[in-house]
Each structure stands twice: as C-alpha cells, then as structure tokens.
Coordinates of N, CA and C and ligand atoms in Angstrom, one line a residue:
M1 N 69.8 2.7 67.1 CA 69.5 3.7 66.1 C 68.6 4.8 66.6
K2 N 68.2 4.7 67.9 CA 67.3 5.6 68.6 C 67.9 7.1 68.4
K3 N 69.1 7.3 68.8 CA 69.8 8.6 68.7 C 69.5 9.2 67.3
L4 N 69.7 8.5 66.3 CA 69.6 9.0 65.0 C 68.2 9.5 64.7
K5 N 67.2 8.8 65.2 CA 65.8 9.2 65.0 C 65.5 10.5 65.7
V6 N 66.0 10.6 66.9 CA 65.8 11.9 67.6 C 66.4 13.0 66.9
L7 N 67.6 12.9 66.4 CA 68.3 13.9 65.6 C 67.6 14.2 64.3
H8 N 67.2 13.2 63.7 CA 66.4 13.3 62.4 C 65.2 14.1 62.6
N9 N 64.5 13.8 63.7 CA 63.2 14.5 64.0 C 63.5 16.0 64.3
F10 N 64.6 16.2 65.0 CA 65.0 17.6 65.3 C 65.2 18.4 64.1
Y11 N 65.9 17.9 63.1 CA 66.2 18.6 61.9 C 65.0 18.9 61.0
K12 N 63.9 18.1 61.3 CA 62.6 18.4 60.6 C 61.7 19.3 61.4
S13 N 62.1 19.7 62.6 CA 61.1 20.4 63.5 C 61.0 21.8 63.0
P14 N 59.7 22.4 63.1 CA 59.5 23.8 62.8 C 60.4 24.7 63.6
A15 N 60.6 24.4 64.9 CA 61.5 25.2 65.7 C 62.9 25.4 65.2
W16 N 63.4 24.2 64.7 CA 64.8 24.2 64.2 C 64.8 25.0 62.8
L17 N 63.8 24.7 62.0 CA 63.7 25.3 60.7 C 63.6 26.9 60.8
A18 N 62.9 27.3 61.8 CA 62.8 28.8 62.1 C 64.1 29.3 62.6
A19 N 64.7 28.6 63.5 CA 66.0 29.1 64.0 C 67.1 29.2 62.9
R20 N 67.0 28.2 62.0 CA 67.9 28.1 60.9 C 67.7 29.3 60.0
E21 N 66.5 29.5 59.6 CA 66.2 30.7 58.7 C 66.6 32.0 59.3
L22 N 66.4 32.1 60.6 CA 66.8 33.4 61.3 C 68.3 33.6 61.2
K23 N 69.0 32.5 61.5 CA 70.5 32.5 61.4 C 70.9 32.9 60.0
I24 N 70.3 32.3 59.0 CA 70.7 32.6 57.6 C 70.5 34.1 57.3
M25 N 69.3 34.6 57.7 CA 69.0 36.0 57.4 C 69.9 36.9 58.2
S26 N 70.3 36.5 59.4 CA 71.1 37.5 60.2 C 72.5 37.6 59.7
V27 N 72.9 36.7 58.9 CA 74.3 36.9 58.3 C 74.2 37.0 56.8
N28 N 73.0 37.4 56.3 CA 72.8 37.7 54.9 C 73.1 36.5 54.0
G29 N 73.0 35.3 54.6 CA 73.1 34.1 53.7 C 74.6 33.7 53.4
L30 N 75.5 34.4 54.0 CA 76.9 34.2 53.7 C 77.7 33.3 54.7
C31 N 78.5 32.5 54.2 CA 79.4 31.7 55.1 C 80.1 32.6 56.1
E32 N 80.1 32.3 57.4 CA 80.7 33.2 58.4 C 82.2 33.1 58.4
R33 N 82.8 32.1 57.7 CA 84.2 32.0 57.7 C 84.9 32.5 56.4
C34 N 84.2 32.3 55.3 CA 84.9 32.6 54.0 C 84.1 33.6 53.1
G35 N 82.8 33.8 53.5 CA 82.1 34.8 52.7 C 81.4 34.3 51.5
Q36 N 81.5 33.0 51.2 CA 80.8 32.4 50.1 C 79.3 32.2 50.5
I37 N 78.5 31.8 49.6 CA 77.1 31.5 49.9 C 77.1 30.4 51.0
G38 N 76.5 30.7 52.1 CA 76.4 29.7 53.2 C 75.1 28.8 53.0
I39 N 75.3 27.5 53.2 CA 74.1 26.7 53.0 C 73.8 25.8 54.2
E40 N 74.8 25.6 55.1 CA 74.6 24.7 56.2 C 74.8 25.4 57.5
V41 N 73.8 25.2 58.4 CA 73.9 25.8 59.7 C 74.5 24.8 60.7
H42 N 75.7 25.2 61.2 CA 76.5 24.3 62.1 C 76.2 24.7 63.5
H43 N 76.2 23.6 64.4 CA 76.1 23.8 65.8 C 77.5 23.9 66.4
I44 N 77.9 25.0 67.0 CA 79.2 25.2 67.5 C 79.5 24.2 68.7
E45 N 78.5 24.2 69.6 CA 78.5 23.2 70.6 C 77.7 22.0 70.0
K46 N 78.4 20.9 69.8 CA 77.8 19.8 69.1 C 76.5 19.3 69.7
L47 N 75.5 19.0 68.9 CA 74.3 18.4 69.4 C 74.5 17.0 69.8
T48 N 74.0 16.7 71.0 CA 74.0 15.3 71.5 C 72.6 14.9 71.9
I49 N 72.4 13.7 72.2 CA 71.2 13.2 72.7 C 70.8 13.9 74.1
N50 N 71.8 14.4 74.8 CA 71.6 15.1 76.1 C 71.2 16.6 76.0
N51 N 71.6 17.2 74.9 CA 71.3 18.6 74.8 C 70.3 19.0 73.7
I52 N 69.9 18.0 72.9 CA 69.1 18.3 71.8 C 67.7 19.0 72.1
N53 N 67.3 18.6 73.3 CA 66.0 19.2 73.8 C 66.2 20.5 74.6
D54 N 67.5 20.9 74.7 CA 67.8 22.1 75.5 C 67.9 23.3 74.4
S55 N 66.9 24.1 74.4 CA 66.9 25.1 73.3 C 68.0 26.1 73.5
S56 N 68.6 26.3 74.7 CA 69.7 27.2 74.9 C 70.9 26.7 74.1
V57 N 70.9 25.4 73.8 CA 72.0 24.9 72.9 C 71.5 24.7 71.5
S58 N 70.4 23.9 71.4 CA 70.1 23.4 70.0 C 69.5 24.6 69.2
L59 N 68.8 25.6 69.8 CA 68.2 26.6 69.0 C 68.8 28.0 69.3
N60 N 69.9 28.0 70.0 CA 70.5 29.3 70.4 C 71.2 29.9 69.2
Q61 N 70.8 31.1 68.8 CA 71.5 31.7 67.7 C 73.0 31.9 67.9
D62 N 73.4 32.1 69.1 CA 74.8 32.2 69.4 C 75.6 30.9 69.3
N63 N 74.8 29.8 69.2 CA 75.5 28.5 69.1 C 75.4 28.0 67.6
L64 N 74.9 28.9 66.8 CA 74.8 28.5 65.3 C 75.8 29.3 64.5
E65 N 76.2 28.7 63.4 CA 77.1 29.3 62.5 C 76.8 28.9 61.1
L66 N 76.6 29.9 60.2 CA 76.3 29.5 58.8 C 77.5 29.3 58.1
L67 N 77.6 28.1 57.5 CA 78.9 27.8 56.7 C 78.5 27.3 55.3
C68 N 79.5 27.4 54.4 CA 79.4 26.8 53.1 C 79.7 25.4 53.3
R69 N 79.5 24.6 52.2 CA 79.8 23.1 52.3 C 81.2 22.9 52.6
D70 N 82.2 23.7 52.0 CA 83.6 23.4 52.2 C 84.0 23.6 53.7
C71 N 83.6 24.8 54.2 CA 83.9 25.1 55.6 C 83.3 24.1 56.5
H72 N 82.1 23.7 56.2 CA 81.4 22.8 57.1 C 82.1 21.4 57.1
N73 N 82.5 21.0 55.9 CA 83.2 19.7 55.9 C 84.6 19.8 56.6
K74 N 85.2 20.9 56.4 CA 86.5 21.1 57.1 C 86.4 21.1 58.6
E75 N 85.3 21.8 59.1 CA 85.1 21.8 60.5 C 84.9 20.4 61.1
H76 N 84.2 19.6 60.4 CA 83.9 18.2 60.9 C 85.1 17.2 60.6
K77 N 85.9 17.6 59.7 CA 87.1 16.7 59.4 C 88.1 16.8 60.6
R78 N 87.9 17.8 61.4 CA 88.8 17.8 62.6 C 88.5 16.5 63.4
F79 N 87.3 16.0 63.3 CA 86.9 14.9 64.1 C 87.0 13.6 63.4
S80 N 86.8 13.6 62.1 CA 86.8 12.4 61.3 C 87.1 12.7 59.8
K81 N 87.8 11.9 59.2 CA 88.1 12.1 57.8 C 86.9 11.7 56.9
E82 N 86.0 10.9 57.4 CA 85.0 10.3 56.6 C 83.7 11.1 56.5
V83 N 83.6 12.2 57.3 CA 82.3 12.8 57.4 C 81.9 13.5 56.1
R84 N 80.6 13.3 55.7 CA 80.1 13.9 54.5 C 78.7 14.4 54.9
F85 N 78.2 15.5 54.2 CA 76.9 16.0 54.4 C 76.0 15.9 53.2
D86 N 74.7 15.8 53.5 CA 73.7 16.0 52.4 C 73.3 17.4 52.3
E87 N 72.4 17.7 51.4 CA 71.9 19.1 51.2 C 71.4 19.8 52.4
D88 N 70.8 19.1 53.3 CA 70.3 19.7 54.5 C 71.3 19.8 55.6
G89 N 72.5 19.5 55.4 CA 73.5 19.6 56.4 C 73.5 18.4 57.3
N90 N 72.8 17.3 56.9 CA 72.8 16.1 57.8 C 74.0 15.2 57.4
L91 N 74.5 14.6 58.4 CA 75.6 13.7 58.1 C 75.2 12.4 57.3
L92 N 75.9 12.1 56.3 CA 75.6 10.9 55.5 C 76.1 9.6 56.1
N93 N 77.1 9.7 57.0 CA 77.6 8.5 57.6 C 77.5 8.8 59.2
P94 N 76.3 8.5 59.6 CA 75.9 9.0 61.0 C 76.7 8.3 62.1
E95 N 77.4 7.2 61.8 CA 78.2 6.6 62.9 C 79.2 7.6 63.4
N96 N 79.6 8.6 62.6 CA 80.6 9.6 63.0 C 79.9 10.8 63.6
R97 N 78.6 10.8 63.8 CA 77.9 12.0 64.2 C 78.4 12.5 65.5
F98 N 78.7 11.7 66.5 CA 79.2 12.1 67.8 C 80.7 12.1 67.9
Ligands
LIG101 ZN1 83.0 29.0 53.9
LIG102 ZN1 78.3 21.1 61.8

C-alpha cells in the first residue's frame, strides 16, 4: 500500500494544488477535449512511483490536461473498464492506478 500513500500525499500537496489551479486557469476551466466544464486535471504521462517526485513530469503544465469527468473516464478506460474517479480526480479502485 506504500505506493498509494505516496500518490495520496502528492494529490494533497500545495505544489500540486497550485499546478492544478494554474492549469485550470490557463484553459478557462474548460475540458480541453469537449469544451464542457473541466473538473479533473489529468497527467498525460502517467504518474508512477518513479516520476512522482520529478516536477518536470508531475507538475509540468505541458504534462497536464484539464478534462471533464466523461473525458477523463474515457481516457482511463483505454487501460481498464473498471476505473472510476472521485471528485478530486483520484481513482476509486486504486489497484488499476498503474
Ligand atoms: Zn470533456
Ligand atoms: Zn487521468
């Protein structure tokens, strides 16, 4: 369960929350794929235990994409049918996180 704790801590970190806000503002709060209200910031290059402390990946604006719930779920369904997100964009079934 160690991995999950690291990721959980990351999503609570001020650095991430600031990067997330910046991303949302830079695209006027709209989903970058369909133009609906975007609520979840997606990492284009997936976060892993190996890159989560690398800010050129985890906090890089170019690696972030603001998505609505639908587009975010669609994106992750490429990898798994079971993936679901909570309001913060965290996976609810974390065994599929990687
Ligand atoms: Zn969308
Ligand atoms: Zn995502």
